[in-house]
XYZ file of C-alpha atoms in Angstrom:
754
model
C 138.688 205.267 99.997
C 139.650 202.800 97.281
C 136.799 200.523 96.118
C 137.581 196.893 95.282
C 136.573 195.636 91.842
C 133.885 192.866 91.663
C 135.340 189.401 91.083
C 134.722 187.528 87.864
C 133.162 184.059 88.302
C 136.435 182.187 87.587
C 138.300 184.394 90.069
C 135.529 183.981 92.645
C 135.692 180.178 92.366
C 139.489 180.296 92.617
C 139.243 182.440 95.739
C 136.682 180.079 97.281
C 138.936 177.080 96.600
C 141.830 178.814 98.419
C 139.558 179.605 101.363
C 138.575 175.918 101.623
C 142.251 174.953 101.799
C 142.741 177.548 104.564
C 139.720 176.162 106.405
C 137.615 179.296 106.048
C 134.534 177.261 105.092
C 131.813 179.835 105.932
C 133.223 182.489 103.581
C 133.854 179.880 100.858
C 130.223 178.750 101.219
C 128.959 182.291 100.625
C 131.075 182.645 97.484
C 129.944 179.304 96.012
C 126.322 180.236 96.676
C 126.809 183.643 95.051
C 128.281 181.999 91.956
C 125.404 179.508 91.730
C 122.924 182.342 92.024
C 124.275 183.668 88.700
C 125.143 180.313 87.121
C 122.981 177.585 88.706
C 124.614 174.853 86.570
C 128.292 175.792 87.122
C 129.864 172.353 87.766
C 132.964 173.635 89.598
C 130.873 175.734 92.019
C 128.472 172.840 92.647
C 131.389 170.472 93.345
C 132.984 173.030 95.662
C 129.688 173.568 97.486
C 129.273 169.827 98.134
C 132.869 169.614 99.396
C 132.229 172.448 101.851
C 129.028 170.855 103.122
C 130.824 167.611 103.912
C 133.557 169.401 105.833
C 131.375 171.828 107.830
C 130.779 170.637 111.415
C 127.115 171.798 111.584
C 126.228 169.952 108.418
C 122.496 169.382 109.092
C 121.817 173.018 109.949
C 123.719 174.259 106.934
C 121.900 171.899 104.579
C 118.590 173.138 105.924
C 119.684 176.679 105.320
C 120.439 176.037 101.650
C 117.564 173.575 100.867
C 115.812 176.484 99.106
C 117.266 179.047 96.692
C 118.004 182.587 97.866
C 114.919 184.785 98.184
C 116.035 186.868 95.234
C 115.880 183.808 92.949
C 112.478 182.824 94.331
C 111.207 186.331 93.632
C 112.448 186.110 90.045
C 110.619 182.801 89.597
C 107.437 184.213 91.127
C 107.560 187.186 88.763
C 107.759 184.838 85.774
C 104.739 182.924 87.085
C 102.534 185.928 87.800
C 103.434 187.607 84.509
C 102.239 184.537 82.632
C 105.667 183.480 81.304
C 104.934 179.831 82.055
C 107.458 178.207 79.707
C 110.325 180.333 81.053
C 109.096 179.775 84.612
C 109.119 175.988 84.112
C 112.626 176.089 82.631
C 113.799 178.116 85.628
C 112.269 175.548 88.007
C 114.185 172.770 86.262
C 117.469 174.708 86.526
C 116.947 175.561 90.192
C 115.990 172.005 91.174
C 119.338 170.753 89.856
C 120.998 172.903 92.505
C 118.305 172.561 95.171
C 116.738 169.140 94.484
C 114.828 169.090 97.758
C 113.436 172.622 97.590
C 109.815 172.473 98.728
C 109.227 175.998 97.472
C 110.351 175.162 93.927
C 108.335 171.932 93.831
C 105.249 173.833 95.012
C 105.700 176.627 92.464
C 106.387 174.141 89.690
C 103.168 172.324 90.541
C 101.287 175.630 90.322
C 102.908 176.329 86.926
C 101.869 172.916 85.603
C 98.300 173.516 86.806
C 98.263 176.892 85.055
C 99.352 175.142 81.844
C 96.511 172.657 82.185
C 98.903 169.763 82.928
C 96.820 168.768 85.906
C 97.988 165.195 86.431
C 101.649 166.296 86.303
C 100.840 169.093 88.737
C 99.403 166.588 91.226
C 102.552 164.452 90.834
C 104.738 167.484 91.600
C 102.724 168.319 94.723
C 103.028 164.675 95.781
C 106.836 164.942 95.512
C 106.757 167.955 97.804
C 104.546 166.182 100.344
C 106.905 163.205 100.411
C 109.634 165.589 101.560
C 107.381 167.414 104.016
C 104.002 165.779 104.791
C 102.946 168.748 106.898
C 103.215 171.424 104.171
C 99.830 173.230 104.293
C 100.437 175.314 101.165
C 101.056 172.205 99.069
C 97.826 170.579 100.288
C 95.962 173.749 99.314
C 97.513 173.853 95.848
C 97.034 170.135 95.246
C 93.391 170.641 96.202
C 93.107 173.255 93.436
C 94.522 170.851 90.842
C 92.225 168.035 91.999
C 89.231 170.377 91.793
C 90.202 171.263 88.218
C 90.223 167.525 87.475
C 86.673 167.274 88.777
C 87.763 165.281 91.847
C 85.869 167.565 94.191
C 85.765 165.272 97.218
C 89.526 164.630 96.997
C 90.051 168.384 96.729
C 87.928 168.917 99.864
C 90.084 166.420 101.749
C 93.208 168.393 100.813
C 91.681 171.722 101.830
C 90.629 170.180 105.154
C 94.208 168.974 105.699
C 95.617 172.414 104.869
C 93.266 174.082 107.361
C 94.062 171.458 110.012
C 97.773 172.181 109.603
C 97.282 175.955 109.402
C 94.005 177.074 111.064
C 94.459 180.709 109.982
C 94.944 179.821 106.306
C 92.507 182.208 104.584
C 93.235 180.985 101.041
C 92.405 177.387 101.986
C 89.042 178.466 103.436
C 88.298 180.387 100.216
C 89.241 177.415 98.022
C 87.264 174.988 100.171
C 84.299 177.303 99.730
C 84.675 177.011 95.951
C 84.674 173.205 96.158
C 81.598 173.216 98.390
C 79.847 175.493 95.893
C 80.710 173.001 93.131
C 78.758 170.428 95.150
C 75.801 172.808 95.530
C 76.488 173.266 99.255
C 76.229 177.032 99.057
C 75.470 177.699 102.717
C 78.573 175.789 103.808
C 80.541 177.638 101.125
C 79.300 180.968 102.495
C 80.593 180.025 105.937
C 84.058 179.359 104.497
C 84.124 182.612 102.526
C 83.129 184.517 105.660
C 85.909 182.801 107.631
C 88.439 183.725 104.922
C 87.284 187.359 105.069
C 87.447 187.341 108.880
C 91.055 186.160 108.702
C 91.897 188.575 105.884
C 89.513 191.563 105.699
C 91.077 192.809 102.436
C 90.572 189.464 100.645
C 88.900 190.607 97.413
C 88.742 187.091 95.906
C 86.780 185.774 98.892
C 84.274 188.639 98.600
C 83.824 187.840 94.895
C 83.376 184.123 95.561
C 80.917 184.860 98.328
C 78.964 186.892 95.783
C 78.782 183.792 93.556
C 77.234 181.682 96.319
C 74.809 184.400 97.356
C 73.713 184.650 93.720
C 73.217 180.880 93.558
C 71.008 181.137 96.643
C 68.902 183.829 94.987
C 70.132 186.544 97.380
C 70.979 188.834 94.486
C 71.214 192.154 96.317
C 73.579 190.676 98.904
C 75.607 189.223 96.046
C 75.884 192.692 94.475
C 77.117 194.111 97.770
C 79.794 191.426 97.957
C 80.978 192.059 94.391
C 81.036 195.805 95.085
C 83.279 195.218 98.082
C 85.612 193.042 96.006
C 85.890 195.762 93.353
C 86.403 198.425 95.999
C 89.340 196.422 97.384
C 90.702 195.550 93.953
C 89.540 197.996 91.239
C 91.152 195.962 88.431
C 89.480 192.689 89.500
C 88.058 191.363 86.211
C 86.454 188.284 87.802
C 84.407 190.413 90.206
C 83.157 192.638 87.371
C 82.043 189.553 85.467
C 80.298 188.094 88.530
C 78.578 191.383 89.271
C 77.431 191.479 85.659
C 75.658 188.137 86.085
C 73.811 189.434 89.159
C 72.796 192.626 87.378
C 71.484 190.522 84.472
C 69.490 188.417 86.957
C 67.870 191.634 88.155
C 66.992 192.630 84.596
C 69.581 195.432 84.587
C 71.068 194.150 81.360
C 72.797 197.307 80.142
C 74.646 197.645 83.450
C 75.567 193.969 83.154
C 76.999 194.569 79.678
C 79.065 197.459 81.030
C 80.563 195.144 83.657
C 81.355 192.413 81.133
C 83.001 194.984 78.863
C 85.086 196.193 81.798
C 86.100 192.630 82.671
C 87.201 191.957 79.084
C 89.051 195.275 78.923
C 90.972 194.320 82.070
C 91.537 190.727 80.967
C 91.268 190.279 77.163
C 91.688 186.486 77.422
C 88.860 186.119 79.974
C 86.778 183.355 78.375
C 84.159 183.365 81.164
C 83.445 187.065 80.650
C 82.879 186.516 76.917
C 80.485 183.694 77.759
C 78.606 185.833 80.285
C 78.383 188.760 77.882
C 77.065 186.367 75.267
C 74.313 185.303 77.688
C 73.287 188.931 78.200
C 73.288 189.666 74.474
C 71.227 186.537 73.813
C 68.713 187.729 76.393
C 68.405 190.987 74.461
C 67.728 189.103 71.235
C 71.128 190.093 69.823
C 71.815 186.489 68.908
C 74.521 186.971 66.295
C 76.563 189.138 68.666
C 76.059 186.532 71.385
C 77.288 183.829 69.014
C 80.447 185.840 68.321
C 81.166 186.000 72.050
C 80.605 182.269 72.531
C 82.943 181.558 69.617
C 85.590 183.722 71.282
C 85.080 181.964 74.615
C 85.559 178.521 73.031
C 88.572 179.763 71.077
C 90.204 180.994 74.291
C 89.215 177.914 76.275
C 88.583 174.893 74.004
C 87.246 172.765 76.865
C 84.792 175.416 78.054
C 81.701 173.304 78.726
C 79.367 176.189 79.630
C 80.267 178.068 76.447
C 79.364 175.067 74.270
C 76.037 174.854 76.078
C 75.378 178.591 75.677
C 76.397 178.573 72.028
C 73.958 175.743 71.438
C 71.117 177.998 72.619
C 72.087 180.764 70.196
C 72.479 178.354 67.304
C 69.027 176.953 68.051
C 67.553 180.465 68.080
C 69.157 181.080 64.686
C 67.517 177.927 63.347
C 70.850 176.110 63.070
C 69.492 173.080 64.897
C 72.043 170.452 63.876
C 74.906 172.705 64.989
C 73.087 173.305 68.268
C 72.691 169.563 68.820
C 76.398 169.152 68.080
C 77.363 171.746 70.709
C 75.144 170.170 73.362
C 76.667 166.818 72.482
C 80.153 168.300 72.902
C 79.239 169.690 76.329
C 77.839 166.304 77.387
C 80.934 164.527 76.067
C 83.147 166.800 78.185
C 80.859 166.484 81.215
C 78.562 163.423 81.089
C 76.658 164.567 84.183
C 75.892 168.045 82.764
C 72.144 168.262 83.358
C 71.763 171.692 81.718
C 73.072 170.406 78.388
C 70.632 167.477 78.464
C 67.788 169.894 79.202
C 68.775 172.274 76.408
C 69.314 169.478 73.914
C 65.844 168.309 74.853
C 64.497 171.754 73.964
C 66.106 171.610 70.514
C 64.827 168.094 69.870
C 61.372 169.152 71.023
C 61.441 172.086 68.610
C 62.341 169.679 65.798
C 59.299 167.561 66.644
C 61.474 164.745 67.989
C 59.461 164.765 71.191
C 60.255 161.250 72.401
C 63.998 161.945 72.128
C 63.415 165.219 73.969
C 61.647 163.315 76.756
C 64.665 161.033 77.098
C 66.942 164.038 77.576
C 64.611 165.691 80.096
C 64.444 162.400 81.996
C 68.244 162.271 82.077
C 68.467 165.879 83.288
C 66.009 165.160 86.111
C 67.817 161.945 86.999
C 71.065 163.927 87.351
C 69.404 166.836 89.188
C 66.151 165.751 90.879
C 65.360 169.365 91.832
C 65.836 170.756 88.304
C 62.685 172.868 87.994
C 63.299 173.934 84.383
C 63.605 170.323 83.218
C 60.281 169.448 84.879
C 58.663 172.432 83.172
C 60.058 171.516 79.759
C 59.130 167.856 80.143
C 55.634 169.008 81.053
C 55.416 170.856 77.726
C 56.374 167.660 75.873
C 53.813 165.635 77.791
C 51.179 168.228 76.879
C 52.050 167.981 73.191
C 51.698 164.201 73.398
C 48.276 164.556 75.012
C 49.529 163.117 78.323
C 47.896 165.903 80.299
C 48.017 164.441 83.807
C 51.759 163.861 83.521
C 52.129 167.421 82.211
C 50.149 168.782 85.184
C 52.317 166.774 87.584
C 55.498 168.161 86.035
C 54.334 171.783 86.111
C 53.312 171.344 89.750
C 56.684 169.775 90.559
C 58.490 172.681 88.900
C 56.518 175.156 91.026
C 57.048 173.105 94.193
C 60.815 173.203 93.635
C 60.807 176.842 92.550
C 57.690 178.645 93.849
C 58.530 181.843 91.936
C 58.818 180.002 88.598
C 56.507 182.275 86.637
C 56.744 180.442 83.311
C 55.706 177.168 84.961
C 52.706 178.967 86.488
C 51.712 180.097 82.994
C 52.054 176.615 81.520
C 50.052 175.160 84.395
C 47.282 177.716 83.834
C 46.760 176.445 80.275
C 45.758 173.005 81.558
C 44.274 173.804 84.948
C 40.703 174.895 85.732
C 40.836 177.302 88.670
C 38.193 177.713 91.355
C 37.445 180.810 93.410
C 39.224 179.550 96.521
C 42.260 178.137 94.710
C 45.367 178.820 96.828
C 47.511 179.081 93.677
C 45.747 182.304 92.706
C 46.749 183.870 96.009
C 50.295 182.509 95.586
C 50.591 184.100 92.143
C 49.139 187.384 93.394
C 51.716 187.567 96.205
C 54.496 186.727 93.817
C 53.256 189.334 91.356
C 53.422 192.076 93.999
C 57.018 191.386 94.999
C 59.854 193.411 93.524
C 62.177 190.405 93.544
C 61.048 189.075 90.155
C 61.882 190.345 86.678
C 59.642 192.010 84.107
C 59.635 188.749 82.199
C 58.329 186.947 85.302
C 55.617 189.587 85.708
C 54.657 189.018 82.087
C 54.279 185.236 82.484
C 52.354 185.676 85.737
C 50.055 188.205 84.082
C 48.917 185.699 81.475
C 48.560 182.981 84.139
C 46.470 185.204 86.420
C 44.356 186.359 83.472
C 43.470 182.723 82.763
C 42.766 182.039 86.456
C 40.369 184.996 86.799
C 38.688 184.066 83.535
C 38.036 180.603 84.981
C 36.292 182.111 88.012
C 34.436 184.585 85.759
C 36.041 187.728 87.163
C 36.390 189.187 83.678
C 37.364 192.694 84.748
C 40.330 191.444 86.725
C 41.175 188.959 84.002
C 41.396 191.759 81.456
C 43.595 193.877 83.756
C 46.157 191.092 83.858
C 45.759 190.360 80.154
C 46.578 193.963 79.304
C 49.502 194.034 81.737
C 50.976 190.900 80.190
C 50.533 192.217 76.662
C 52.083 195.581 77.511
C 55.155 193.855 78.940
C 55.476 191.521 75.961
C 55.137 194.437 73.529
C 57.888 196.299 75.372
C 60.095 193.218 75.254
C 59.684 192.616 71.507
C 59.749 196.271 70.367
C 57.626 195.394 67.335
C 57.271 197.689 64.304
C 53.999 197.233 62.373
C 55.126 199.467 59.508
C 58.053 197.165 58.791
C 55.676 194.245 58.251
C 53.350 196.409 56.191
C 56.259 197.476 53.978
C 57.381 193.866 53.411
C 53.890 192.739 52.432
C 53.447 195.705 50.100
C 56.750 194.789 48.459
C 55.570 191.207 47.920
C 52.314 192.433 46.373
C 54.256 194.712 44.025
C 56.208 191.691 42.747
C 53.053 189.777 41.814
C 51.411 192.852 40.322
C 53.551 192.196 37.239
C 51.606 189.024 36.339
C 54.636 186.985 35.332
C 53.992 183.943 33.201
C 55.064 181.139 35.483
C 56.890 178.063 34.275
C 56.052 175.573 37.050
C 58.646 173.032 38.156
C 58.236 169.394 37.262
C 55.402 167.409 38.814
C 56.175 166.246 42.330
C 55.258 162.986 43.997
C 54.287 164.844 47.179
C 51.347 167.255 47.381
C 51.615 169.921 50.102
C 48.490 171.164 51.861
C 48.819 174.613 53.414
C 46.429 175.638 56.202
C 46.750 179.402 56.532
C 45.058 182.309 58.252
C 45.488 184.337 61.389
C 46.601 182.493 64.537
C 43.761 181.197 66.751
C 41.451 180.892 63.745
C 41.147 177.089 63.824
C 44.235 176.022 61.860
C 45.220 173.419 64.467
C 41.715 171.938 64.493
C 41.678 171.573 60.697
C 45.142 170.015 60.670
C 44.038 167.496 63.307
C 41.027 166.561 61.146
C 43.174 166.154 58.030
C 45.953 164.303 59.882
C 43.358 161.814 61.086
C 42.916 160.724 57.442
C 44.985 157.741 56.348
C 46.414 159.560 53.320
C 47.538 162.823 54.971
C 50.489 163.437 57.271
C 50.186 166.364 59.674
C 53.604 168.048 59.834
C 52.581 170.783 62.257
C 53.918 174.300 61.808
C 56.907 174.189 59.451
C 59.137 177.285 59.438
C 60.515 176.471 56.006
C 58.379 178.791 53.862
C 59.015 181.722 56.152
C 62.775 181.059 56.170
C 62.851 180.721 52.375
C 60.702 183.819 51.931
C 62.891 185.970 54.154
C 66.039 184.819 52.377
C 64.629 185.407 48.896
C 63.152 188.769 49.800
C 66.368 189.859 51.505
C 68.354 189.182 48.338
C 65.699 190.949 46.290
C 65.863 194.074 48.430
C 69.664 194.017 48.807
C 70.164 193.775 45.065
C 67.402 196.322 44.365
C 66.191 193.976 41.645
C 63.882 195.456 39.026
C 60.297 194.275 39.276
C 60.474 193.427 35.590
C 63.359 191.017 36.131
C 61.683 187.765 35.150
C 64.882 185.764 35.504
C 65.156 186.740 39.160
C 61.537 185.786 39.773
C 61.876 182.352 38.172
C 65.025 181.752 40.231
C 63.155 182.727 43.420
C 60.320 180.308 42.593
C 62.841 177.505 42.109
C 64.396 178.246 45.507
C 60.978 178.007 47.124
C 60.246 174.753 45.328
C 63.541 172.982 45.962
C 63.939 174.214 49.537
C 60.437 173.275 50.613
C 60.493 169.944 48.807
C 63.691 169.044 50.680
C 61.951 169.738 53.998
C 59.052 167.472 53.064
C 61.397 164.739 51.827
C 63.416 164.909 55.052
C 60.272 164.033 57.014
C 60.588 160.473 55.652
C 56.856 159.752 55.735
C 54.859 157.413 53.495
C 51.821 159.675 53.004
C 51.754 161.549 49.681
C 49.840 164.536 51.093
C 51.538 166.569 53.815
C 49.708 169.277 55.766
C 51.620 172.355 56.939
C 49.567 174.447 59.334
C 51.846 177.465 59.718
C 49.194 180.260 59.736
C 51.602 182.959 58.560
C 52.199 181.179 55.257
C 49.381 183.350 53.899
C 52.133 185.895 53.235
C 53.853 183.546 50.772
C 50.808 182.193 48.876
C 51.989 183.758 45.600
C 55.342 182.003 45.779
C 53.710 178.780 47.025
C 51.310 178.526 44.103
C 54.031 179.537 41.666
C 56.313 176.785 42.976
C 53.583 174.180 43.609
C 50.637 174.897 41.253
C 48.773 171.797 42.473
C 49.179 172.634 46.184
C 46.042 172.887 48.288
C 45.554 176.181 50.134
C 42.977 176.256 52.950
C 42.332 179.693 54.411
C 40.627 179.731 57.805
C 37.966 182.364 58.424
C 36.637 183.140 61.875
C 34.765 186.055 63.415
C 37.457 188.794 63.444
C 36.503 189.814 66.987
C 36.815 186.239 68.226
C 40.092 185.735 66.383
C 41.716 188.940 67.562
C 40.540 188.539 71.154
C 41.859 184.977 71.231
C 45.197 186.234 69.890
C 45.363 189.125 72.345
C 44.759 187.004 75.422
C 47.311 184.394 74.367
C 51.059 184.354 75.008
C 53.035 183.193 71.972
C 56.405 181.653 72.826
C 57.605 182.533 69.329
C 58.773 186.124 68.831
C 57.228 186.250 65.355
C 53.848 187.612 66.471
C 54.854 191.076 67.620
C 51.598 192.587 66.341
C 49.591 190.492 68.845
C 50.227 192.530 71.996
C 48.523 195.817 71.167
C 44.780 195.834 70.421
C 44.895 198.546 67.766
C 48.013 197.190 66.033
C 46.475 193.719 66.103
C 43.335 194.992 64.361
C 45.467 196.826 61.796
C 47.461 193.669 61.114
C 44.196 191.785 60.640
C 43.306 194.328 57.944
C 46.676 193.662 56.275
C 45.866 189.942 56.301
C 42.388 190.484 54.808
C 43.727 192.777 52.066
C 46.514 190.359 51.163
C 44.124 187.398 50.893
C 41.899 189.437 48.586
C 44.967 190.202 46.470
C 45.938 186.507 46.264
C 42.401 185.539 45.227
C 42.652 187.987 42.325
C 46.083 186.669 41.320
C 45.110 182.996 41.645
C 41.358 182.593 41.083
C 39.753 179.451 42.547
C 43.032 178.277 44.089
C 42.238 179.097 47.739
C 39.636 177.132 49.694
C 37.794 179.263 52.249
C 36.721 177.427 55.407
C 34.634 179.117 58.103
C 35.508 178.028 61.633
C 32.017 178.652 62.970
C 30.468 176.613 60.139
C 32.855 173.755 60.881
C 31.934 173.656 64.574
C 28.189 173.861 63.865
C 28.046 171.487 60.856
C 31.007 169.199 61.491
C 30.303 166.306 59.150
C 29.126 168.386 56.211
C 32.072 170.806 56.367
C 34.555 167.973 56.948
C 33.264 166.142 53.896
C 33.586 169.311 51.742
C 37.097 169.915 53.012
C 38.207 166.388 52.133
C 36.551 166.617 48.731
C 38.635 169.740 48.015
C 41.711 167.669 48.896
C 40.524 164.907 46.550
C 39.764 162.468 49.371
C 36.823 160.474 50.672
C 35.503 160.932 54.214
C 36.949 158.536 56.801
C 35.213 158.032 60.135
C 38.311 158.890 62.158
C 38.252 162.409 60.684
C 35.038 163.020 62.659
C 36.629 161.473 65.777
C 39.774 163.589 65.319
C 40.109 164.075 69.092
C 41.077 160.394 69.410
C 43.976 160.641 66.963
C 47.286 160.128 68.765
C 49.950 162.491 67.434
C 52.161 165.332 68.532
C 50.501 168.758 68.575
C 52.978 171.569 69.240
C 50.626 174.552 69.421
C 48.597 176.332 72.057
C 45.571 174.304 70.952
C 47.156 170.986 71.959
C 44.490 170.428 74.618
C 41.473 171.654 72.631
C 42.031 169.364 69.621
C 41.866 166.371 71.940
C 38.287 167.249 72.843
C 35.170 166.690 70.765
C 34.006 169.485 68.505
C 32.265 172.196 70.502
C 30.584 175.501 69.700
C 30.499 178.819 71.484
C 34.186 179.666 71.674
C 33.688 182.445 69.116
C 31.471 184.280 71.611
C 34.043 184.440 74.423
C 35.074 187.964 73.419
C 31.675 189.269 74.548
C 32.736 188.871 78.197
C 35.354 191.561 77.561
C 33.449 193.738 75.114
C 33.648 196.948 77.142
C 37.426 196.560 77.505
C 38.247 195.801 73.870
C 36.077 198.421 72.196
C 39.036 200.107 70.424
C 39.828 196.810 68.729
C 36.170 196.122 67.885
C 35.815 199.578 66.334
C 38.888 199.001 64.205
C 37.478 195.696 62.942
C 33.961 196.966 62.295
C 34.428 197.476 58.564
C 35.420 193.839 57.945
C 32.514 191.746 56.731
């Protein structure tokens, strides 16, 4: 059998023209359409096609048949779309619409392409064009709903999804998308109903299972959420979004390493998955791997410049790295992109609070609560600010509100315990006990509850039970921080070896500001002494400044990295200048009128050598307190800062106290008569006499308000915020005796300290 050769396009058009003249319109129509499939813009074929349409008797039917391109062309366009070739896909849409100007399919696909490119307003316009041609097109309503949701017009999107479902009651995708919009509005139960309906209509609908997992997670039903994500992954093993969602649930359960594995898998499957980078960053931040977290947030923002959540998350990491201005900038960016973003207001409030800008922090917490009246975390954080301002009743109200909204909010229970006096029949004790016994809370929650319950049982004088919870809380905190005592010992030994060389110091020029450093172990009375000094008209109380510690770490890091010789005087003088200039800038930036500024960071005892080298006229006040009282007070206290890793093990705590005592003895030898020793017990028993001596050391006369320090209105950002607003009292140094049988290992270790 002889096979005919395929016609060239010119010959095909010529043949079609002859067929038209013969009246064989149907065959001519097929040829013109075949030509236009290969060359959509061929003018001769288009003209011939229009001529045929006018001559064909069943014109309306034929036009309907060719209102859309052949399926093969539609498939080609779809492949371009799903392979991410958006520019080529849009060009193809333009070419095809010239031939098929009323093609609903092309208009719908083009709208989807525009949405994928982020051209949301143009996408809505394209969907509107399609709906003008066919008002009852369910798929277009569904897709327009997606674009409107991306624009933040959630209610308009819901209306479109409702219309799509009305037109097509078995439309699984529309139910799934409507569920997403309902979740955006916080209506998670209604969203769950829609996801379930989508799954009922399409049992293999992996996306609906994944989205249902998101809502279940929002509702706190974490195990059910995991099951839903597992089903999605079972149906679609390369489903990056489901891996990322499952990772968030695993993180919520404290299974952080498994969460990281899921985020890594999601990124492997979808390297441009900004949300997965953001989620992995959150997990890394939770592990204290802040720099790695920051790298992931940077990647997320790079991939998705308008990624609001990533700006918010990056702000948290920047704050933890001490880069406060950058953190404030990121929160501001998130708020600019989404003015009703309550989380960003709350987090910016935390940064402002940490900077001592407490009134500004309150404004942000107020805004967060205004936007989300059931925002438990914002109530808790505002309560902390109220406590620092001495507005204790407002703080109590906020902590109670946080717990009312979120009964399992362990951190709020701990904050409340610091202000509340419990009684034996207090229902909150039973509530915390029940919560403590459940397996639905994390180790971190157990830790916070442990410290809260320890305080509650101490209030009702059940000291045995109080100690059990104290130890449990400390054990969990020690595990979390993974502290290494020998690392601290090595650093301090290195510092002592530097000053063993007895360098002749050339002090910087005289300064107009005189710093006053109140040092010692935590819980030794540093906050009390600062409150007394800050009550004087000539002293500004700056609280606990991190500056010396930051400068010390930076200088020491360079010293160790460069393996500088101990005899290198030039290096030492340069280090002293860095301490001087860096610290002086911090004091200048406070913009206060007082010429004496008190810094009550207890751990500055480590840097006394550098302090006195940089500021020879500085006042150093070292607080002494009964070692047993000090160490017990430290051990029973939860420090929000991670810089007190030694505090959570009785023996390590006692050993660290020895390091402190030895270092102070060393500094006294290096700088005779430069450190003022103040005994906490003497101060509480002989208030006026000791206060007068203290002020004399600072070169000041006694002022009456220094004795009425508890009336001084100022921000106090330490655990002693409540105590310093009470009159001087005695007896607190005996509290350890109630626990003597439990803390004997620590007492034994401290026995050789006079």
